[in-house]
mmCIF file of N, CA, C and O in Angstrom:
data_model
loop_
_atom_site.group_PDB
_atom_site.id
_atom_site.type_symbol
_atom_site.label_atom_id
_atom_site.label_comp_id
_atom_site.label_asym_id
_atom_site.label_seq_id
_atom_site.Cartn_x
_atom_site.Cartn_y
_atom_site.Cartn_z
ATOM 1 N N MET A 1 0.851 -1.181 0.000
ATOM 2 C CA MET A 1 0.000 0.000 0.000
ATOM 3 C C MET A 1 0.890 1.235 0.000
ATOM 4 O O MET A 1 1.769 1.379 0.834
ATOM 5 N N ALA A 2 0.661 2.114 -0.946
ATOM 6 C CA ALA A 2 1.475 3.321 -1.109
ATOM 7 C C ALA A 2 1.232 4.303 0.037
ATOM 8 O O ALA A 2 0.139 4.402 0.568
ATOM 9 N N ASP A 3 2.269 5.038 0.391
ATOM 10 C CA ASP A 3 2.211 6.073 1.412
ATOM 11 C C ASP A 3 1.294 7.187 0.928
ATOM 12 O O ASP A 3 1.531 7.789 -0.118
ATOM 13 N N GLY A 4 0.244 7.483 1.686
ATOM 14 C CA GLY A 4 -0.762 8.469 1.289
ATOM 15 C C GLY A 4 -0.197 9.854 1.053
ATOM 16 O O GLY A 4 -0.556 10.542 0.091
ATOM 17 N N GLU A 5 0.692 10.308 1.917
ATOM 18 C CA GLU A 5 1.283 11.638 1.781
ATOM 19 C C GLU A 5 2.136 11.730 0.517
ATOM 20 O O GLU A 5 2.091 12.731 -0.201
ATOM 21 N N LEU A 6 2.886 10.683 0.238
ATOM 22 C CA LEU A 6 3.707 10.657 -0.968
ATOM 23 C C LEU A 6 2.824 10.681 -2.215
ATOM 24 O O LEU A 6 3.090 11.426 -3.161
ATOM 25 N N VAL A 7 1.764 9.897 -2.196
ATOM 26 C CA VAL A 7 0.841 9.874 -3.340
ATOM 27 C C VAL A 7 0.244 11.253 -3.554
ATOM 28 O O VAL A 7 0.203 11.752 -4.684
ATOM 29 N N GLU A 8 -0.209 11.898 -2.489
ATOM 30 C CA GLU A 8 -0.792 13.241 -2.609
ATOM 31 C C GLU A 8 0.208 14.227 -3.207
ATOM 32 O O GLU A 8 -0.147 15.053 -4.047
ATOM 33 N N ARG A 9 1.441 14.175 -2.759
ATOM 34 C CA ARG A 9 2.467 15.101 -3.269
ATOM 35 C C ARG A 9 2.696 14.895 -4.759
ATOM 36 O O ARG A 9 2.794 15.848 -5.529
ATOM 37 N N ILE A 10 2.797 13.629 -5.176
ATOM 38 C CA ILE A 10 3.042 13.349 -6.592
ATOM 39 C C ILE A 10 1.823 13.727 -7.430
ATOM 40 O O ILE A 10 1.975 14.273 -8.530
ATOM 41 N N VAL A 11 0.636 13.464 -6.932
ATOM 42 C CA VAL A 11 -0.582 13.874 -7.644
ATOM 43 C C VAL A 11 -0.573 15.393 -7.838
ATOM 44 O O VAL A 11 -0.858 15.893 -8.932
ATOM 45 N N ALA A 12 -0.226 16.132 -6.785
ATOM 46 C CA ALA A 12 -0.225 17.599 -6.847
ATOM 47 C C ALA A 12 0.815 18.130 -7.823
ATOM 48 O O ALA A 12 0.601 19.164 -8.468
ATOM 49 N N THR A 13 1.942 17.439 -7.963
ATOM 50 C CA THR A 13 3.008 17.961 -8.814
ATOM 51 C C THR A 13 2.969 17.436 -10.242
ATOM 52 O O THR A 13 3.637 17.992 -11.109
ATOM 53 N N THR A 14 2.183 16.376 -10.481
ATOM 54 C CA THR A 14 2.164 15.798 -11.827
ATOM 55 C C THR A 14 0.825 15.883 -12.529
ATOM 56 O O THR A 14 0.765 15.804 -13.745
ATOM 57 N N GLY A 15 -0.243 15.969 -11.766
ATOM 58 C CA GLY A 15 -1.565 15.963 -12.367
ATOM 59 C C GLY A 15 -2.074 14.564 -12.693
ATOM 60 O O GLY A 15 -3.138 14.417 -13.290
ATOM 61 N N LEU A 16 -1.320 13.535 -12.319
ATOM 62 C CA LEU A 16 -1.775 12.159 -12.526
ATOM 63 C C LEU A 16 -2.880 11.823 -11.532
ATOM 64 O O LEU A 16 -2.987 12.435 -10.468
ATOM 65 N N ALA A 17 -3.673 10.841 -11.866
ATOM 66 C CA ALA A 17 -4.760 10.402 -10.983
ATOM 67 C C ALA A 17 -4.170 9.673 -9.772
ATOM 68 O O ALA A 17 -3.145 8.993 -9.891
ATOM 69 N N PRO A 18 -4.809 9.788 -8.624
ATOM 70 C CA PRO A 18 -4.300 9.131 -7.417
ATOM 71 C C PRO A 18 -4.091 7.622 -7.585
ATOM 72 O O PRO A 18 -3.107 7.074 -7.093
ATOM 73 N N GLY A 19 -4.977 6.955 -8.279
ATOM 74 C CA GLY A 19 -4.829 5.518 -8.493
ATOM 75 C C GLY A 19 -3.590 5.183 -9.300
ATOM 76 O O GLY A 19 -2.873 4.214 -8.994
ATOM 77 N N GLU A 20 -3.328 5.993 -10.337
ATOM 78 C CA GLU A 20 -2.112 5.779 -11.147
ATOM 79 C C GLU A 20 -0.856 5.991 -10.310
ATOM 80 O O GLU A 20 0.087 5.203 -10.378
ATOM 81 N N VAL A 21 -0.856 7.058 -9.539
ATOM 82 C CA VAL A 21 0.306 7.378 -8.711
ATOM 83 C C VAL A 21 0.534 6.276 -7.677
ATOM 84 O O VAL A 21 1.675 5.842 -7.468
ATOM 85 N N ALA A 22 -0.529 5.795 -7.045
ATOM 86 C CA ALA A 22 -0.387 4.731 -6.050
ATOM 87 C C ALA A 22 0.235 3.492 -6.677
ATOM 88 O O ALA A 22 1.109 2.854 -6.083
ATOM 89 N N ARG A 23 -0.196 3.142 -7.898
ATOM 90 C CA ARG A 23 0.373 1.988 -8.602
ATOM 91 C C ARG A 23 1.854 2.200 -8.895
ATOM 92 O O ARG A 23 2.674 1.291 -8.734
ATOM 93 N N ILE A 24 2.205 3.393 -9.341
ATOM 94 C CA ILE A 24 3.601 3.707 -9.658
ATOM 95 C C ILE A 24 4.459 3.626 -8.395
ATOM 96 O O ILE A 24 5.537 3.018 -8.402
ATOM 97 N N VAL A 25 3.992 4.229 -7.315
ATOM 98 C CA VAL A 25 4.742 4.202 -6.053
ATOM 99 C C VAL A 25 4.915 2.762 -5.584
ATOM 100 O O VAL A 25 6.006 2.349 -5.176
ATOM 101 N N ASP A 26 3.851 1.956 -5.664
ATOM 102 C CA ASP A 26 3.950 0.552 -5.270
ATOM 103 C C ASP A 26 4.969 -0.195 -6.130
ATOM 104 O O ASP A 26 5.739 -1.012 -5.626
ATOM 105 N N ASP A 27 4.985 0.084 -7.436
ATOM 106 C CA ASP A 27 5.952 -0.560 -8.336
ATOM 107 C C ASP A 27 7.384 -0.186 -7.969
ATOM 108 O O ASP A 27 8.273 -1.038 -7.943
ATOM 109 N N VAL A 28 7.618 1.091 -7.701
ATOM 110 C CA VAL A 28 8.962 1.545 -7.348
ATOM 111 C C VAL A 28 9.408 0.915 -6.024
ATOM 112 O O VAL A 28 10.536 0.427 -5.898
ATOM 113 N N LEU A 29 8.520 0.900 -5.051
ATOM 114 C CA LEU A 29 8.878 0.297 -3.764
ATOM 115 C C LEU A 29 9.146 -1.195 -3.913
ATOM 116 O O LEU A 29 10.091 -1.720 -3.309
ATOM 117 N N ALA A 30 8.368 -1.880 -4.727
ATOM 118 C CA ALA A 30 8.594 -3.309 -4.967
ATOM 119 C C ALA A 30 9.953 -3.529 -5.626
ATOM 120 O O ALA A 30 10.669 -4.482 -5.300
ATOM 121 N N TRP A 31 10.328 -2.650 -6.537
ATOM 122 C CA TRP A 31 11.623 -2.741 -7.214
ATOM 123 C C TRP A 31 12.759 -2.715 -6.191
ATOM 124 O O TRP A 31 13.698 -3.491 -6.246
ATOM 125 N N TYR A 32 12.674 -1.804 -5.232
ATOM 126 C CA TYR A 32 13.741 -1.663 -4.248
ATOM 127 C C TYR A 32 13.643 -2.661 -3.103
ATOM 128 O O TYR A 32 14.583 -2.810 -2.333
ATOM 129 N N ARG A 33 12.533 -3.366 -2.996
ATOM 130 C CA ARG A 33 12.398 -4.404 -1.971
ATOM 131 C C ARG A 33 12.895 -5.763 -2.453
ATOM 132 O O ARG A 33 12.936 -6.710 -1.680
ATOM 133 N N GLU A 34 13.258 -5.847 -3.712
ATOM 134 C CA GLU A 34 13.725 -7.116 -4.258
ATOM 135 C C GLU A 34 14.938 -7.592 -3.440
ATOM 136 O O GLU A 34 15.904 -6.849 -3.276
ATOM 137 N N PRO A 35 14.889 -8.823 -2.938
ATOM 138 C CA PRO A 35 16.035 -9.328 -2.172
ATOM 139 C C PRO A 35 17.312 -9.316 -3.010
ATOM 140 O O PRO A 35 17.275 -9.522 -4.227
ATOM 141 N N VAL A 36 18.429 -9.092 -2.356
ATOM 142 C CA VAL A 36 19.718 -9.005 -3.048
ATOM 143 C C VAL A 36 19.966 -10.256 -3.881
ATOM 144 O O VAL A 36 20.416 -10.173 -5.024
ATOM 145 N N GLU A 37 19.669 -11.417 -3.316
ATOM 146 C CA GLU A 37 19.920 -12.673 -4.024
ATOM 147 C C GLU A 37 19.127 -12.722 -5.329
ATOM 148 O O GLU A 37 19.647 -13.145 -6.367
ATOM 149 N N ASP A 38 17.859 -12.317 -5.293
ATOM 150 C CA ASP A 38 17.028 -12.311 -6.499
ATOM 151 C C ASP A 38 17.568 -11.318 -7.523
ATOM 152 O O ASP A 38 17.603 -11.597 -8.723
ATOM 153 N N TYR A 39 17.989 -10.145 -7.039
ATOM 154 C CA TYR A 39 18.553 -9.126 -7.920
ATOM 155 C C TYR A 39 19.802 -9.660 -8.620
ATOM 156 O O TYR A 39 19.955 -9.525 -9.835
ATOM 157 N N VAL A 40 20.704 -10.272 -7.847
ATOM 158 C CA VAL A 40 21.955 -10.784 -8.405
ATOM 159 C C VAL A 40 21.668 -11.842 -9.463
ATOM 160 O O VAL A 40 22.235 -11.810 -10.565
ATOM 161 N N ARG A 41 20.769 -12.777 -9.172
ATOM 162 C CA ARG A 41 20.442 -13.827 -10.143
ATOM 163 C C ARG A 41 19.814 -13.244 -11.409
ATOM 164 O O ARG A 41 20.144 -13.650 -12.519
ATOM 165 N N ARG A 42 18.907 -12.289 -11.229
ATOM 166 C CA ARG A 42 18.237 -11.673 -12.378
ATOM 167 C C ARG A 42 19.233 -10.931 -13.260
ATOM 168 O O ARG A 42 19.236 -11.060 -14.483
ATOM 169 N N ARG A 43 20.123 -10.160 -12.633
ATOM 170 C CA ARG A 43 21.104 -9.399 -13.406
ATOM 171 C C ARG A 43 22.119 -10.320 -14.079
ATOM 172 O O ARG A 43 22.569 -10.061 -15.182
ATOM 173 N N HIS A 44 22.475 -11.423 -13.425
ATOM 174 C CA HIS A 44 23.393 -12.387 -14.023
ATOM 175 C C HIS A 44 22.773 -12.962 -15.289
ATOM 176 O O HIS A 44 23.424 -13.024 -16.337
ATOM 177 N N ARG A 45 21.507 -13.373 -15.214
ATOM 178 C CA ARG A 45 20.816 -13.896 -16.412
ATOM 179 C C ARG A 45 20.803 -12.846 -17.518
ATOM 180 O O ARG A 45 21.055 -13.153 -18.679
ATOM 181 N N HIS A 46 20.505 -11.610 -17.154
ATOM 182 C CA HIS A 46 20.454 -10.522 -18.134
ATOM 183 C C HIS A 46 21.800 -10.365 -18.841
ATOM 184 O O HIS A 46 21.855 -10.290 -20.068
ATOM 185 N N HIS A 47 22.862 -10.297 -18.086
ATOM 186 C CA HIS A 47 24.186 -10.094 -18.680
ATOM 187 C C HIS A 47 24.614 -11.295 -19.515
ATOM 188 O O HIS A 47 25.285 -11.131 -20.535
ATOM 189 N N ARG A 48 24.246 -12.511 -19.112
ATOM 190 C CA ARG A 48 24.592 -13.705 -19.883
ATOM 191 C C ARG A 48 23.904 -13.677 -21.255
ATOM 192 O O ARG A 48 24.496 -14.081 -22.252
ATOM 193 N N VAL A 49 22.669 -13.187 -21.292
ATOM 194 C CA VAL A 49 21.942 -13.083 -22.571
ATOM 195 C C VAL A 49 22.730 -12.235 -23.561
ATOM 196 O O VAL A 49 22.733 -12.504 -24.762
ATOM 197 N N TYR A 50 23.420 -11.224 -23.064
ATOM 198 C CA TYR A 50 24.179 -10.332 -23.931
ATOM 199 C C TYR A 50 25.626 -10.767 -24.121
ATOM 200 O O TYR A 50 26.468 -9.998 -24.585
ATOM 201 N N GLY A 51 25.912 -12.032 -23.765
ATOM 202 C CA GLY A 51 27.199 -12.623 -24.077
ATOM 203 C C GLY A 51 28.350 -12.248 -23.176
ATOM 204 O O GLY A 51 29.508 -12.527 -23.493
ATOM 205 N N ARG A 52 28.055 -11.637 -22.056
ATOM 206 C CA ARG A 52 29.145 -11.277 -21.155
ATOM 207 C C ARG A 52 29.634 -12.517 -20.404
ATOM 208 O O ARG A 52 28.882 -13.442 -20.169
ATOM 209 N N ARG A 53 30.889 -12.504 -20.027
ATOM 210 C CA ARG A 53 31.503 -13.612 -19.301
ATOM 211 C C ARG A 53 31.423 -13.334 -17.801
ATOM 212 O O ARG A 53 31.287 -12.179 -17.375
ATOM 213 N N ASN A 54 31.492 -14.379 -17.010
ATOM 214 C CA ASN A 54 31.282 -14.240 -15.570
ATOM 215 C C ASN A 54 32.206 -13.223 -14.907
ATOM 216 O O ASN A 54 31.757 -12.449 -14.063
ATOM 217 N N ALA A 55 33.464 -13.207 -15.234
ATOM 218 C CA ALA A 55 34.380 -12.258 -14.584
ATOM 219 C C ALA A 55 33.888 -10.820 -14.767
ATOM 220 O O ALA A 55 33.895 -10.018 -13.823
ATOM 221 N N GLN A 56 33.443 -10.504 -15.968
ATOM 222 C CA GLN A 56 32.922 -9.162 -16.238
ATOM 223 C C GLN A 56 31.578 -8.959 -15.532
ATOM 224 O O GLN A 56 31.320 -7.891 -14.977
ATOM 225 N N ILE A 57 30.748 -9.986 -15.544
ATOM 226 C CA ILE A 57 29.427 -9.891 -14.916
ATOM 227 C C ILE A 57 29.557 -9.609 -13.424
ATOM 228 O O ILE A 57 28.837 -8.770 -12.884
ATOM 229 N N TYR A 58 30.469 -10.301 -12.752
ATOM 230 C CA TYR A 58 30.627 -10.082 -11.308
ATOM 231 C C TYR A 58 31.004 -8.644 -11.010
ATOM 232 O O TYR A 58 30.486 -8.037 -10.066
ATOM 233 N N ARG A 59 31.893 -8.072 -11.811
ATOM 234 C CA ARG A 59 32.261 -6.654 -11.609
ATOM 235 C C ARG A 59 31.060 -5.743 -11.851
ATOM 236 O O ARG A 59 30.829 -4.802 -11.099
ATOM 237 N N LEU A 60 30.315 -6.021 -12.925
ATOM 238 C CA LEU A 60 29.145 -5.184 -13.246
ATOM 239 C C LEU A 60 28.107 -5.238 -12.135
ATOM 240 O O LEU A 60 27.576 -4.208 -11.712
ATOM 241 N N ILE A 61 27.821 -6.446 -11.658
ATOM 242 C CA ILE A 61 26.810 -6.590 -10.609
ATOM 243 C C ILE A 61 27.272 -5.919 -9.323
ATOM 244 O O ILE A 61 26.487 -5.225 -8.659
ATOM 245 N N ALA A 62 28.528 -6.074 -8.970
ATOM 246 C CA ALA A 62 29.047 -5.416 -7.765
ATOM 247 C C ALA A 62 28.889 -3.903 -7.881
ATOM 248 O O ALA A 62 28.477 -3.238 -6.919
ATOM 249 N N ASP A 63 29.174 -3.346 -9.056
ATOM 250 C CA ASP A 63 29.007 -1.904 -9.268
ATOM 251 C C ASP A 63 27.535 -1.513 -9.188
ATOM 252 O O ASP A 63 27.191 -0.496 -8.590
ATOM 253 N N GLU A 64 26.669 -2.316 -9.810
ATOM 254 C CA GLU A 64 25.230 -2.020 -9.791
ATOM 255 C C GLU A 64 24.694 -2.019 -8.359
ATOM 256 O O GLU A 64 23.900 -1.147 -7.998
ATOM 257 N N LEU A 65 25.107 -3.000 -7.570
ATOM 258 C CA LEU A 65 24.629 -3.067 -6.184
ATOM 259 C C LEU A 65 25.025 -1.822 -5.407
ATOM 260 O O LEU A 65 24.245 -1.325 -4.593
ATOM 261 N N GLY A 66 26.206 -1.308 -5.659
ATOM 262 C CA GLY A 66 26.661 -0.099 -4.971
ATOM 263 C C GLY A 66 25.877 1.142 -5.344
ATOM 264 O O GLY A 66 25.885 2.124 -4.609
ATOM 265 N N GLU A 67 25.203 1.099 -6.483
ATOM 266 C CA GLU A 67 24.436 2.258 -6.945
ATOM 267 C C GLU A 67 22.965 2.190 -6.562
ATOM 268 O O GLU A 67 22.216 3.126 -6.823
ATOM 269 N N ARG A 68 22.538 1.099 -5.952
ATOM 270 C CA ARG A 68 21.124 0.982 -5.558
ATOM 271 C C ARG A 68 20.803 2.026 -4.501
ATOM 272 O O ARG A 68 21.671 2.438 -3.721
ATOM 273 N N LEU A 69 19.554 2.434 -4.437
ATOM 274 C CA LEU A 69 19.114 3.464 -3.499
ATOM 275 C C LEU A 69 19.530 3.109 -2.073
ATOM 276 O O LEU A 69 20.079 3.931 -1.341
ATOM 277 N N VAL A 70 19.278 1.893 -1.666
ATOM 278 C CA VAL A 70 19.743 1.400 -0.379
ATOM 279 C C VAL A 70 20.683 0.256 -0.697
ATOM 280 O O VAL A 70 20.262 -0.871 -0.923
ATOM 281 N N ALA A 71 21.952 0.577 -0.762
ATOM 282 C CA ALA A 71 22.947 -0.402 -1.189
ATOM 283 C C ALA A 71 23.152 -1.464 -0.112
ATOM 284 O O ALA A 71 23.272 -1.133 1.066
ATOM 285 N N PRO A 72 23.187 -2.713 -0.528
ATOM 286 C CA PRO A 72 23.488 -3.779 0.428
ATOM 287 C C PRO A 72 24.974 -3.768 0.757
ATOM 288 O O PRO A 72 25.745 -3.050 0.123
ATOM 289 N N PRO A 73 25.384 -4.585 1.705
ATOM 290 C CA PRO A 73 26.822 -4.680 1.982
ATOM 291 C C PRO A 73 27.553 -5.115 0.711
ATOM 292 O O PRO A 73 27.002 -5.831 -0.124
ATOM 293 N N GLU A 74 28.783 -4.678 0.569
ATOM 294 C CA GLU A 74 29.572 -5.031 -0.603
ATOM 295 C C GLU A 74 29.800 -6.540 -0.631
ATOM 296 O O GLU A 74 30.145 -7.145 0.381
ATOM 297 N N LEU A 75 29.565 -7.161 -1.800
ATOM 298 C CA LEU A 75 29.740 -8.599 -1.950
ATOM 299 C C LEU A 75 30.989 -8.885 -2.766
ATOM 300 O O LEU A 75 31.253 -8.221 -3.762
ATOM 301 N N THR A 76 31.744 -9.883 -2.337
ATOM 302 C CA THR A 76 32.933 -10.279 -3.080
ATOM 303 C C THR A 76 32.515 -11.116 -4.286
ATOM 304 O O THR A 76 31.366 -11.579 -4.385
ATOM 305 N N GLU A 77 33.449 -11.356 -5.193
ATOM 306 C CA GLU A 77 33.174 -12.198 -6.353
ATOM 307 C C GLU A 77 32.731 -13.585 -5.890
ATOM 308 O O GLU A 77 31.792 -14.159 -6.445
ATOM 309 N N ARG A 78 33.379 -14.108 -4.884
ATOM 310 C CA ARG A 78 33.021 -15.431 -4.363
ATOM 311 C C ARG A 78 31.591 -15.445 -3.828
ATOM 312 O O ARG A 78 30.827 -16.378 -4.075
ATOM 313 N N GLN A 79 31.203 -14.402 -3.089
ATOM 314 C CA GLN A 79 29.846 -14.322 -2.573
ATOM 315 C C GLN A 79 28.834 -14.233 -3.707
ATOM 316 O O GLN A 79 27.769 -14.856 -3.647
ATOM 317 N N LEU A 80 29.149 -13.459 -4.742
ATOM 318 C CA LEU A 80 28.253 -13.363 -5.895
ATOM 319 C C LEU A 80 28.092 -14.724 -6.569
ATOM 320 O O LEU A 80 26.976 -15.119 -6.926
ATOM 321 N N ARG A 81 29.192 -15.439 -6.747
ATOM 322 C CA ARG A 81 29.130 -16.784 -7.350
ATOM 323 C C ARG A 81 28.239 -17.702 -6.531
ATOM 324 O O ARG A 81 27.434 -18.454 -7.071
ATOM 325 N N ARG A 82 28.360 -17.639 -5.213
ATOM 326 C CA ARG A 82 27.547 -18.494 -4.355
ATOM 327 C C ARG A 82 26.066 -18.158 -4.453
ATOM 328 O O ARG A 82 25.226 -19.043 -4.421
ATOM 329 N N VAL A 83 25.748 -16.887 -4.572
ATOM 330 C CA VAL A 83 24.342 -16.492 -4.742
ATOM 331 C C VAL A 83 23.800 -17.054 -6.045
ATOM 332 O O VAL A 83 22.694 -17.585 -6.107
ATOM 333 N N ILE A 84 24.592 -16.959 -7.099
ATOM 334 C CA ILE A 84 24.140 -17.378 -8.424
ATOM 335 C C ILE A 84 24.066 -18.900 -8.541
ATOM 336 O O ILE A 84 23.084 -19.450 -9.009
ATOM 337 N N TYR A 85 25.100 -19.568 -8.106
ATOM 338 C CA TYR A 85 25.208 -21.014 -8.345
ATOM 339 C C TYR A 85 24.937 -21.883 -7.115
ATOM 340 O O TYR A 85 24.926 -23.096 -7.207
ATOM 341 N N GLY A 86 24.759 -21.238 -5.969
ATOM 342 C CA GLY A 86 24.451 -22.002 -4.770
ATOM 343 C C GLY A 86 25.614 -22.508 -4.004
ATOM 344 O O GLY A 86 26.739 -22.424 -4.210
#
C-alpha cells in the first residue's frame, strides 16, 4: 500500500490520478524491496543473454549493487558466485 502523503504530493506535482500514482509508487517500492539474491540472479541472467563472461558480470553486478538506493553490503566475487550457483 502506497504512502498516502507521498501519493498526494506526486498527484499535486504531476496531475496524474491518485490511483495511477499509487500503482507507480507501489511498483517503485517493490523494485527496491527485491532481495539481493534475487537481484543478483536476475542481473546475471540478463548479462549472460548479452554474451558477457562471468568475470565481467561479477564486476558489473558489484558496481550495480553499490548504486542501488539502499545499497546492500559489498559482496565479493566469491559471494556473488555463491548467490548465483548455490
